[in-house]
PDB file of C-alpha atoms (C1' of nucleotides) in Angstrom:
ATOM      1  CA  UNK A   1       2.207 -39.684 -10.493  1.00  0.00           C
ATOM      2  CA  UNK A   2       0.643 -41.460 -13.450  1.00  0.00           C
ATOM      3  CA  UNK A   3      -2.076 -38.889 -14.111  1.00  0.00           C
ATOM      4  CA  UNK A   4      -5.466 -39.190 -12.998  1.00  0.00           C
ATOM      5  CA  UNK A   5      -6.262 -42.937 -13.459  1.00  0.00           C
ATOM      6  CA  UNK A   6      -5.320 -43.137  -9.778  1.00  0.00           C
ATOM      7  CA  UNK A   7      -8.004 -40.788  -8.917  1.00  0.00           C
ATOM      8  CA  UNK A   8     -11.975 -41.893  -8.220  1.00  0.00           C
ATOM      9  CA  UNK A   9     -13.950 -40.479 -10.865  1.00  0.00           C
ATOM     10  CA  UNK A  10     -15.963 -38.419  -8.373  1.00  0.00           C
ATOM     11  CA  UNK A  11     -12.994 -36.263  -7.829  1.00  0.00           C
ATOM     12  CA  UNK A  12     -11.706 -36.057 -11.160  1.00  0.00           C
ATOM     13  CA  UNK A  13     -13.837 -37.201 -13.814  1.00  0.00           C
ATOM     14  CA  UNK A  14     -11.153 -36.759 -16.460  1.00  0.00           C
ATOM     15  CA  UNK A  15      -9.687 -40.126 -17.285  1.00  0.00           C
ATOM     16  CA  UNK A  16      -6.452 -40.705 -18.572  1.00  0.00           C
ATOM     17  CA  UNK A  17      -6.316 -39.843 -22.065  1.00  0.00           C
ATOM     18  CA  UNK A  18      -2.809 -40.830 -23.279  1.00  0.00           C
ATOM     19  CA  UNK A  19      -1.823 -38.749 -26.306  1.00  0.00           C
ATOM     20  CA  UNK A  20       0.859 -40.191 -28.666  1.00  0.00           C
ATOM     21  CA  UNK A  21       3.234 -37.797 -27.415  1.00  0.00           C
ATOM     22  CA  UNK A  22       2.616 -38.850 -23.753  1.00  0.00           C
ATOM     23  CA  UNK A  23       3.964 -42.331 -23.995  1.00  0.00           C
ATOM     24  CA  UNK A  24       6.369 -41.683 -21.207  1.00  0.00           C
ATOM     25  CA  UNK A  25       3.649 -41.621 -18.765  1.00  0.00           C
ATOM     26  CA  UNK A  26       2.288 -45.038 -19.671  1.00  0.00           C
ATOM     27  CA  UNK A  27       4.760 -46.978 -17.369  1.00  0.00           C
ATOM     28  CA  UNK A  28       4.994 -44.574 -14.361  1.00  0.00           C
ATOM     29  CA  UNK A  29       8.233 -44.801 -12.508  1.00  0.00           C
ATOM     30  CA  UNK A  30       6.276 -44.998  -9.266  1.00  0.00           C
ATOM     31  CA  UNK A  31       4.654 -48.057 -10.378  1.00  0.00           C
ATOM     32  CA  UNK A  32       7.212 -50.065 -12.076  1.00  0.00           C
ATOM     33  CA  UNK A  33       6.322 -53.314 -13.742  1.00  0.00           C
ATOM     34  CA  UNK A  34       8.368 -54.861 -11.308  1.00  0.00           C
ATOM     35  CA  UNK A  35       5.668 -54.606  -8.769  1.00  0.00           C
ATOM     36  CA  UNK A  36       3.370 -56.753 -10.577  1.00  0.00           C
ATOM     37  CA  UNK A  37       1.504 -58.833  -8.280  1.00  0.00           C
ATOM     38  CA  UNK A  38       2.735 -62.258  -8.922  1.00  0.00           C
ATOM     39  CA  UNK A  39       3.513 -65.347  -6.724  1.00  0.00           C
ATOM     40  CA  UNK A  40       6.946 -64.133  -6.701  1.00  0.00           C
ATOM     41  CA  UNK A  41       6.146 -60.675  -5.701  1.00  0.00           C
ATOM     42  CA  UNK A  42       3.196 -60.683  -3.099  1.00  0.00           C
ATOM     43  CA  UNK A  43       4.790 -57.362  -1.877  1.00  0.00           C
ATOM     44  CA  UNK A  44       2.683 -55.452  -4.412  1.00  0.00           C
ATOM     45  CA  UNK A  45      -0.358 -56.400  -2.127  1.00  0.00           C
ATOM     46  CA  UNK A  46      -0.850 -55.180   1.274  1.00  0.00           C
ATOM     47  CA  UNK A  47      -3.570 -56.946   2.751  1.00  0.00           C
ATOM     48  CA  UNK A  48      -4.017 -56.262   6.638  1.00  0.00           C
ATOM     49  CA  UNK A  49      -7.382 -56.983   7.436  1.00  0.00           C
ATOM     50  CA  UNK A  50      -9.215 -54.997  10.182  1.00  0.00           C
ATOM     51  CA  UNK A  51      -5.927 -52.842  10.600  1.00  0.00           C
ATOM     52  CA  UNK A  52      -6.563 -49.066  10.120  1.00  0.00           C
ATOM     53  CA  UNK A  53      -4.729 -48.548   7.057  1.00  0.00           C
ATOM     54  CA  UNK A  54      -4.183 -44.815   7.419  1.00  0.00           C
ATOM     55  CA  UNK A  55      -2.114 -45.360  10.245  1.00  0.00           C
ATOM     56  CA  UNK A  56      -0.047 -48.196   8.928  1.00  0.00           C
ATOM     57  CA  UNK A  57       3.545 -47.116   9.105  1.00  0.00           C
ATOM     58  CA  UNK A  58       4.803 -49.387   6.606  1.00  0.00           C
ATOM     59  CA  UNK A  59       2.186 -48.778   3.934  1.00  0.00           C
ATOM     60  CA  UNK A  60       0.782 -45.333   3.131  1.00  0.00           C
ATOM     61  CA  UNK A  61       1.252 -42.396   5.548  1.00  0.00           C
ATOM     62  CA  UNK A  62      -1.805 -41.222   3.561  1.00  0.00           C
ATOM     63  CA  UNK A  63      -1.974 -37.753   4.974  1.00  0.00           C
ATOM     64  CA  UNK A  64      -5.367 -36.323   5.101  1.00  0.00           C
ATOM     65  CA  UNK A  65      -6.396 -32.939   4.469  1.00  0.00           C
ATOM     66  CA  UNK A  66      -9.664 -31.003   4.706  1.00  0.00           C
ATOM     67  CA  UNK A  67     -10.956 -29.717   1.692  1.00  0.00           C
ATOM     68  CA  UNK A  68     -13.669 -27.288   1.131  1.00  0.00           C
ATOM     69  CA  UNK A  69     -16.897 -29.033   0.531  1.00  0.00           C
ATOM     70  CA  UNK A  70     -18.286 -28.202  -2.654  1.00  0.00           C
ATOM     71  CA  UNK A  71     -21.891 -27.321  -3.404  1.00  0.00           C
ATOM     72  CA  UNK A  72     -23.188 -29.127  -6.331  1.00  0.00           C
ATOM     73  CA  UNK A  73     -26.391 -30.410  -7.738  1.00  0.00           C
ATOM     74  CA  UNK A  74     -26.947 -33.822  -6.122  1.00  0.00           C
ATOM     75  CA  UNK A  75     -27.961 -35.766  -9.179  1.00  0.00           C
ATOM     76  CA  UNK A  76     -26.475 -35.560 -12.791  1.00  0.00           C
ATOM     77  CA  UNK A  77     -29.226 -37.774 -14.193  1.00  0.00           C
ATOM     78  CA  UNK A  78     -32.914 -37.639 -14.137  1.00  0.00           C
ATOM     79  CA  UNK A  79     -34.175 -34.362 -14.348  1.00  0.00           C
ATOM     80  CA  UNK A  80     -30.717 -33.444 -15.420  1.00  0.00           C
ATOM     81  CA  UNK A  81     -29.175 -30.504 -13.987  1.00  0.00           C
ATOM     82  CA  UNK A  82     -25.480 -30.315 -15.077  1.00  0.00           C
ATOM     83  CA  UNK A  83     -24.841 -26.620 -14.376  1.00  0.00           C
ATOM     84  CA  UNK A  84     -22.085 -27.244 -11.651  1.00  0.00           C
ATOM     85  CA  UNK A  85     -18.614 -25.767 -12.292  1.00  0.00           C
ATOM     86  CA  UNK A  86     -16.522 -28.884 -12.051  1.00  0.00           C
ATOM     87  CA  UNK A  87     -13.093 -26.950 -11.986  1.00  0.00           C
ATOM     88  CA  UNK A  88     -13.886 -24.780  -9.064  1.00  0.00           C
ATOM     89  CA  UNK A  89     -12.532 -27.153  -6.250  1.00  0.00           C
ATOM     90  CA  UNK A  90      -9.323 -25.107  -5.280  1.00  0.00           C
ATOM     91  CA  UNK A  91      -7.469 -27.943  -3.816  1.00  0.00           C
ATOM     92  CA  UNK A  92      -7.504 -30.186  -6.687  1.00  0.00           C
ATOM     93  CA  UNK A  93      -4.467 -30.596  -8.820  1.00  0.00           C
ATOM     94  CA  UNK A  94      -5.154 -29.633 -12.412  1.00  0.00           C
ATOM     95  CA  UNK A  95      -3.208 -32.457 -13.923  1.00  0.00           C
ATOM     96  CA  UNK A  96      -5.482 -32.325 -16.888  1.00  0.00           C
ATOM     97  CA  UNK A  97      -5.565 -28.636 -17.392  1.00  0.00           C
ATOM     98  CA  UNK A  98      -8.887 -28.310 -15.703  1.00  0.00           C
ATOM     99  CA  UNK A  99     -10.626 -30.149 -18.521  1.00  0.00           C
ATOM    100  CA  UNK A 100     -12.980 -32.024 -16.178  1.00  0.00           C
ATOM    101  CA  UNK A 101     -16.714 -31.680 -17.400  1.00  0.00           C
ATOM    102  CA  UNK A 102     -18.940 -33.895 -15.266  1.00  0.00           C
ATOM    103  CA  UNK A 103     -20.209 -33.039 -11.860  1.00  0.00           C
ATOM    104  CA  UNK A 104     -18.992 -35.275  -8.995  1.00  0.00           C
ATOM    105  CA  UNK A 105     -21.497 -37.728  -7.450  1.00  0.00           C
ATOM    106  CA  UNK A 106     -23.476 -36.727  -4.391  1.00  0.00           C
ATOM    107  CA  UNK A 107     -20.921 -38.335  -2.035  1.00  0.00           C
ATOM    108  CA  UNK A 108     -18.421 -35.616  -3.000  1.00  0.00           C
ATOM    109  CA  UNK A 109     -20.779 -33.091  -1.344  1.00  0.00           C
ATOM    110  CA  UNK A 110     -20.559 -34.745   1.998  1.00  0.00           C
ATOM    111  CA  UNK A 111     -16.885 -35.721   1.755  1.00  0.00           C
ATOM    112  CA  UNK A 112     -14.776 -33.203   3.563  1.00  0.00           C
ATOM    113  CA  UNK A 113     -11.572 -35.148   3.899  1.00  0.00           C
ATOM    114  CA  UNK A 114      -9.834 -36.970   1.282  1.00  0.00           C
ATOM    115  CA  UNK A 115      -6.679 -39.035   0.974  1.00  0.00           C
ATOM    116  CA  UNK A 116      -3.881 -37.314  -0.665  1.00  0.00           C
ATOM    117  CA  UNK A 117      -2.719 -40.443  -2.221  1.00  0.00           C
ATOM    118  CA  UNK A 118      -5.775 -41.605  -3.818  1.00  0.00           C
ATOM    119  CA  UNK A 119      -8.336 -38.857  -3.306  1.00  0.00           C
ATOM    120  CA  UNK A 120     -10.843 -41.317  -1.825  1.00  0.00           C
ATOM    121  CA  UNK A 121     -13.127 -38.959   0.113  1.00  0.00           C
ATOM    122  CA  UNK A 122     -14.737 -39.170   3.718  1.00  0.00           C
ATOM    123  CA  UNK A 123     -17.160 -37.406   5.631  1.00  0.00           C
ATOM    124  CA  UNK A 124     -14.908 -36.905   8.440  1.00  0.00           C
ATOM    125  CA  UNK A 125     -11.338 -37.408   9.617  1.00  0.00           C
ATOM    126  CA  UNK A 126     -12.302 -39.973  12.141  1.00  0.00           C
ATOM    127  CA  UNK A 127     -14.054 -41.964   9.361  1.00  0.00           C
ATOM    128  CA  UNK A 128     -11.108 -41.703   7.223  1.00  0.00           C
ATOM    129  CA  UNK A 129      -8.425 -42.746   9.577  1.00  0.00           C
ATOM    130  CA  UNK A 130     -10.555 -45.540  10.849  1.00  0.00           C
ATOM    131  CA  UNK A 131     -12.796 -46.732   8.133  1.00  0.00           C
ATOM    132  CA  UNK A 132     -11.695 -50.283   8.135  1.00  0.00           C
ATOM    133  CA  UNK A 133     -12.693 -50.480  11.675  1.00  0.00           C
ATOM    134  CA  UNK A 134     -16.309 -49.277  10.766  1.00  0.00           C
ATOM    135  CA  UNK A 135     -16.382 -52.234   8.227  1.00  0.00           C
ATOM    136  CA  UNK A 136     -17.348 -55.197   9.614  1.00  0.00           C
ATOM    137  CA  UNK A 137     -15.588 -57.366   6.857  1.00  0.00           C
ATOM    138  CA  UNK A 138     -12.116 -58.091   6.145  1.00  0.00           C
ATOM    139  CA  UNK A 139     -10.422 -55.574   3.813  1.00  0.00           C
ATOM    140  CA  UNK A 140      -7.594 -55.919   1.494  1.00  0.00           C
ATOM    141  CA  UNK A 141      -6.107 -52.511   0.973  1.00  0.00           C
ATOM    142  CA  UNK A 142      -4.155 -51.335  -1.985  1.00  0.00           C
ATOM    143  CA  UNK A 143      -0.541 -50.327  -1.367  1.00  0.00           C
ATOM    144  CA  UNK A 144      -0.534 -47.850  -3.864  1.00  0.00           C
ATOM    145  CA  UNK A 145      -3.610 -45.801  -3.282  1.00  0.00           C
ATOM    146  CA  UNK A 146      -5.329 -46.967  -0.041  1.00  0.00           C
ATOM    147  CA  UNK A 147      -8.467 -48.137  -1.799  1.00  0.00           C
ATOM    148  CA  UNK A 148      -9.933 -51.297  -0.164  1.00  0.00           C
ATOM    149  CA  UNK A 149     -11.612 -54.528  -1.313  1.00  0.00           C
ATOM    150  CA  UNK A 150     -13.324 -57.330   0.292  1.00  0.00           C
ATOM    151  CA  UNK A 151     -11.643 -59.831  -1.763  1.00  0.00           C
ATOM    152  CA  UNK A 152      -8.007 -60.501  -2.576  1.00  0.00           C
ATOM    153  CA  UNK A 153      -8.961 -61.095  -6.373  1.00  0.00           C
ATOM    154  CA  UNK A 154     -10.772 -57.737  -6.478  1.00  0.00           C
ATOM    155  CA  UNK A 155      -7.563 -55.963  -5.078  1.00  0.00           C
ATOM    156  CA  UNK A 156      -5.226 -57.755  -7.499  1.00  0.00           C
ATOM    157  CA  UNK A 157      -7.489 -56.727 -10.333  1.00  0.00           C
ATOM    158  CA  UNK A 158      -7.185 -53.053  -9.026  1.00  0.00           C
ATOM    159  CA  UNK A 159      -3.640 -53.045  -8.604  1.00  0.00           C
ATOM    160  CA  UNK A 160      -3.313 -53.668 -12.105  1.00  0.00           C
ATOM    161  CA  UNK A 161      -4.389 -50.140 -12.911  1.00  0.00           C
ATOM    162  CA  UNK A 162      -1.352 -49.322 -11.067  1.00  0.00           C
ATOM    163  CA  UNK A 163       0.987 -51.593 -12.508  1.00  0.00           C
ATOM    164  CA  UNK A 164      -0.215 -51.582 -15.758  1.00  0.00           C
ATOM    165  CA  UNK A 165       1.270 -54.912 -16.913  1.00  0.00           C
ATOM    166  CA  UNK A 166       0.042 -55.274 -20.381  1.00  0.00           C
ATOM    167  CA  UNK A 167       2.512 -53.328 -22.861  1.00  0.00           C
ATOM    168  CA  UNK A 168       1.628 -52.650 -26.314  1.00  0.00           C
ATOM    169  CA  UNK A 169       4.827 -54.031 -28.374  1.00  0.00           C
ATOM    170  CA  UNK A 170       4.198 -51.766 -31.155  1.00  0.00           C
ATOM    171  CA  UNK A 171       4.056 -48.355 -29.272  1.00  0.00           C
ATOM    172  CA  UNK A 172       4.858 -49.299 -25.683  1.00  0.00           C
ATOM    173  CA  UNK A 173       1.644 -48.050 -24.198  1.00  0.00           C
ATOM    174  CA  UNK A 174       0.472 -49.956 -20.938  1.00  0.00           C
ATOM    175  CA  UNK A 175      -2.828 -51.170 -19.935  1.00  0.00           C
ATOM    176  CA  UNK A 176      -4.101 -52.727 -16.971  1.00  0.00           C
ATOM    177  CA  UNK A 177      -5.936 -55.716 -18.478  1.00  0.00           C
ATOM    178  CA  UNK A 178      -5.178 -57.895 -21.603  1.00  0.00           C
ATOM    179  CA  UNK A 179      -8.528 -57.230 -23.405  1.00  0.00           C
ATOM    180  CA  UNK A 180      -7.769 -53.541 -23.104  1.00  0.00           C
ATOM    181  CA  UNK A 181      -4.258 -54.111 -24.836  1.00  0.00           C
ATOM    182  CA  UNK A 182      -6.107 -56.118 -27.474  1.00  0.00           C
ATOM    183  CA  UNK A 183      -8.287 -53.302 -28.189  1.00  0.00           C
ATOM    184  CA  UNK A 184      -5.490 -50.964 -28.199  1.00  0.00           C
ATOM    185  CA  UNK A 185      -3.555 -53.004 -30.564  1.00  0.00           C
ATOM    186  CA  UNK A 186      -6.645 -53.028 -33.062  1.00  0.00           C
ATOM    187  CA  UNK A 187      -5.959 -49.236 -33.306  1.00  0.00           C
ATOM    188  CA  UNK A 188      -2.673 -50.340 -34.734  1.00  0.00           C
ATOM    189  CA  UNK A 189      -3.873 -53.181 -36.947  1.00  0.00           C
ATOM    190  CA  UNK A 190      -7.057 -51.608 -38.025  1.00  0.00           C
ATOM    191  CA  UNK A 191      -8.993 -54.688 -37.305  1.00  0.00           C
ATOM    192  CA  UNK A 192     -12.704 -53.775 -36.655  1.00  0.00           C
ATOM    193  CA  UNK A 193     -14.535 -57.100 -35.708  1.00  0.00           C
ATOM    194  CA  UNK A 194     -17.788 -55.598 -34.668  1.00  0.00           C
ATOM    195  CA  UNK A 195     -19.966 -54.723 -37.847  1.00  0.00           C
ATOM    196  CA  UNK A 196     -23.039 -53.011 -37.979  1.00  0.00           C
ATOM    197  CA  UNK A 197     -25.911 -54.926 -39.248  1.00  0.00           C
ATOM    198  CA  UNK A 198     -27.644 -51.765 -40.657  1.00  0.00           C
ATOM    199  CA  UNK A 199     -24.905 -50.019 -42.398  1.00  0.00           C
ATOM    200  CA  UNK A 200     -21.442 -51.003 -43.644  1.00  0.00           C
ATOM    201  CA  UNK A 201     -19.604 -49.678 -40.694  1.00  0.00           C
ATOM    202  CA  UNK A 202     -17.246 -51.640 -38.632  1.00  0.00           C
ATOM    203  CA  UNK A 203     -15.755 -50.927 -35.272  1.00  0.00           C
ATOM    204  CA  UNK A 204     -12.856 -52.143 -33.062  1.00  0.00           C
ATOM    205  CA  UNK A 205     -14.835 -51.790 -29.956  1.00  0.00           C
ATOM    206  CA  UNK A 206     -18.106 -53.355 -29.042  1.00  0.00           C
ATOM    207  CA  UNK A 207     -19.283 -50.456 -26.877  1.00  0.00           C
ATOM    208  CA  UNK A 208     -18.634 -48.220 -29.788  1.00  0.00           C
ATOM    209  CA  UNK A 209     -20.729 -50.530 -32.045  1.00  0.00           C
ATOM    210  CA  UNK A 210     -23.523 -50.316 -29.354  1.00  0.00           C
ATOM    211  CA  UNK A 211     -23.308 -46.620 -29.332  1.00  0.00           C
ATOM    212  CA  UNK A 212     -23.389 -46.429 -32.963  1.00  0.00           C
ATOM    213  CA  UNK A 213     -26.364 -48.688 -33.300  1.00  0.00           C
ATOM    214  CA  UNK A 214     -28.199 -46.046 -31.305  1.00  0.00           C
ATOM    215  CA  UNK A 215     -27.717 -43.849 -34.185  1.00  0.00           C
ATOM    216  CA  UNK A 216     -29.964 -46.190 -36.221  1.00  0.00           C
ATOM    217  CA  UNK A 217     -32.805 -46.011 -33.722  1.00  0.00           C
ATOM    218  CA  UNK A 218     -35.507 -43.400 -34.055  1.00  0.00           C
ATOM    219  CA  UNK A 219     -35.875 -43.393 -30.002  1.00  0.00           C
ATOM    220  CA  UNK A 220     -32.525 -43.110 -28.475  1.00  0.00           C
ATOM    221  CA  UNK A 221     -31.718 -44.634 -25.343  1.00  0.00           C
ATOM    222  CA  UNK A 222     -30.936 -41.614 -23.186  1.00  0.00           C
ATOM    223  CA  UNK A 223     -34.068 -39.394 -22.903  1.00  0.00           C
ATOM    224  CA  UNK A 224     -34.097 -35.581 -21.446  1.00  0.00           C
ATOM    225  CA  UNK A 225     -36.405 -35.304 -18.367  1.00  0.00           C
ATOM    226  CA  UNK A 226     -37.638 -31.810 -19.506  1.00  0.00           C
ATOM    227  CA  UNK A 227     -38.201 -32.104 -23.204  1.00  0.00           C
ATOM    228  CA  UNK A 228     -38.145 -35.665 -23.783  1.00  0.00           C
ATOM    229  CA  UNK A 229     -35.449 -35.359 -26.576  1.00  0.00           C
ATOM    230  CA  UNK A 230     -33.455 -38.588 -26.791  1.00  0.00           C
ATOM    231  CA  UNK A 231     -30.069 -39.172 -27.273  1.00  0.00           C
ATOM    232  CA  UNK A 232     -27.842 -41.982 -28.412  1.00  0.00           C
ATOM    233  CA  UNK A 233     -25.319 -41.190 -25.884  1.00  0.00           C
ATOM    234  CA  UNK A 234     -25.196 -40.039 -22.253  1.00  0.00           C
ATOM    235  CA  UNK A 235     -22.707 -37.764 -22.995  1.00  0.00           C
ATOM    236  CA  UNK A 236     -25.009 -35.951 -25.475  1.00  0.00           C
ATOM    237  CA  UNK A 237     -27.765 -35.851 -23.048  1.00  0.00           C
ATOM    238  CA  UNK A 238     -25.314 -34.134 -20.795  1.00  0.00           C
ATOM    239  CA  UNK A 239     -24.378 -31.802 -23.345  1.00  0.00           C
ATOM    240  CA  UNK A 240     -27.853 -31.202 -24.197  1.00  0.00           C
ATOM    241  CA  UNK A 241     -28.869 -30.440 -20.628  1.00  0.00           C
ATOM    242  CA  UNK A 242     -25.831 -28.365 -19.854  1.00  0.00           C
ATOM    243  CA  UNK A 243     -26.355 -26.258 -22.817  1.00  0.00           C
ATOM    244  CA  UNK A 244     -29.609 -24.846 -21.156  1.00  0.00           C
ATOM    245  CA  UNK A 245     -32.381 -27.109 -22.238  1.00  0.00           C
ATOM    246  CA  UNK A 246     -33.487 -27.404 -18.455  1.00  0.00           C
ATOM    247  CA  UNK A 247     -32.629 -23.998 -17.077  1.00  0.00           C
ATOM    248  CA  UNK A 248     -35.550 -24.219 -14.447  1.00  0.00           C
ATOM    249  CA  UNK A 249     -34.172 -27.608 -13.070  1.00  0.00           C
TER     250      UNK A 249
ATOM    251  C1'  DC B   1     -23.061 -26.231 -31.369  1.00  0.00           C
ATOM    252  C1'  DT B   2     -24.375 -30.670 -32.005  1.00  0.00           C
ATOM    253  C1'  DG B   3     -23.886 -35.610 -33.201  1.00  0.00           C
ATOM    254  C1'  DG B   4     -20.909 -39.120 -33.858  1.00  0.00           C
ATOM    255  C1'  DG B   5     -16.425 -41.691 -33.944  1.00  0.00           C
ATOM    256  C1'  DG B   6     -12.617 -43.472 -31.378  1.00  0.00           C
ATOM    257  C1'  DA B   7     -10.105 -44.744 -27.517  1.00  0.00           C
ATOM    258  C1'  DA B   8      -9.865 -45.969 -22.791  1.00  0.00           C
ATOM    259  C1'  DG B   9     -10.826 -47.325 -17.996  1.00  0.00           C
ATOM    260  C1'  DG B  10     -13.275 -49.811 -14.401  1.00  0.00           C
ATOM    261  C1'  DG B  11     -16.624 -52.934 -12.039  1.00  0.00           C
ATOM    262  C1'  DG B  12     -18.989 -57.192 -12.184  1.00  0.00           C
ATOM    263  C1'  DC B  13     -20.107 -61.544 -13.867  1.00  0.00           C
ATOM    264  C1'  DC B  14     -18.893 -66.131 -15.875  1.00  0.00           C
ATOM    265  C1'  DC B  15     -16.308 -70.150 -16.401  1.00  0.00           C
TER     266       DC B  15
ATOM    267  C1'  DT C   1      -8.735 -67.887  -7.766  1.00  0.00           C
ATOM    268  C1'  DG C   2      -7.754 -65.855 -12.104  1.00  0.00           C
ATOM    269  C1'  DG C   3      -8.600 -64.429 -16.706  1.00  0.00           C
ATOM    270  C1'  DG C   4     -11.618 -63.318 -20.089  1.00  0.00           C
ATOM    271  C1'  DC C   5     -15.534 -60.887 -21.324  1.00  0.00           C
ATOM    272  C1'  DC C   6     -19.697 -57.708 -21.013  1.00  0.00           C
ATOM    273  C1'  DC C   7     -21.255 -53.491 -20.016  1.00  0.00           C
ATOM    274  C1'  DC C   8     -21.386 -49.019 -18.871  1.00  0.00           C
ATOM    275  C1'  DT C   9     -19.046 -44.654 -18.727  1.00  0.00           C
ATOM    276  C1'  DT C  10     -16.170 -40.774 -20.116  1.00  0.00           C
ATOM    277  C1'  DC C  11     -13.322 -37.843 -22.834  1.00  0.00           C
ATOM    278  C1'  DC C  12     -11.366 -36.071 -26.901  1.00  0.00           C
ATOM    279  C1'  DC C  13     -11.612 -35.060 -31.713  1.00  0.00           C
ATOM    280  C1'  DC C  14     -13.883 -34.090 -35.859  1.00  0.00           C
ATOM    281  C1'  DA C  15     -17.414 -33.213 -39.540  1.00  0.00           C
TER     282       DA C  15
END
DNA sequence: CTGGGGAAGGGGCCC
DNA sequence: TGGGCCCCTTCCCCA
């Protein structure tokens, strides 16, 4: 199983953080590159509109297992309350060593059943097994994880996250999209095309530059709902809140 | 402990 | 329709 990139964030917020010694996991055996959805290989796509994908015999058997509903604070933002215990769900695999740190979204609270293949969750077994029947729109289902999309293009885009067709020629690390690979290649070349106008720093990633620019701002983008303190990153706000700024909320 | 940098993933929009 | 890009987010690591 290619670690947790198959898992929705509200089940395991730990995203795949590939270390240099984990290169063998970049191109998982279960999703070989040969399954890339191309015009010559459409079998990687399973598009069967208005068919209950959980009962499809040739697709995924998708066993559903009841899990214990978790009781968590409903909202991670606003008046932040991040005092949840993310690793407390007993049925969850600890592929990442239990290092998840963020609370699941409110939908987790009402999601009692989840697909063992993709961890997509549902409020009831009947909903889970017949979800496509509920949807009035045609659905394109991923063969690998049972996620469904309303357009083929969206499905193909999603499948790239399974097949990881973009492989770094330097280290062999695989990515779902070319621009992700380009960003990764910059870590090899040291290229930093995004320069800060306020200091002499430069970054390989635009988002990282944007986060850096926040450090130059007196009023940061992310504000604590209790003490009005502002932070340059949401993660810092999360840390701030979880460290006890808002004990009463 | 906190703030910041680096790296990466995914959804959505535009061409 | 598909690729590229933008934006947001998350996580790890380090000073």
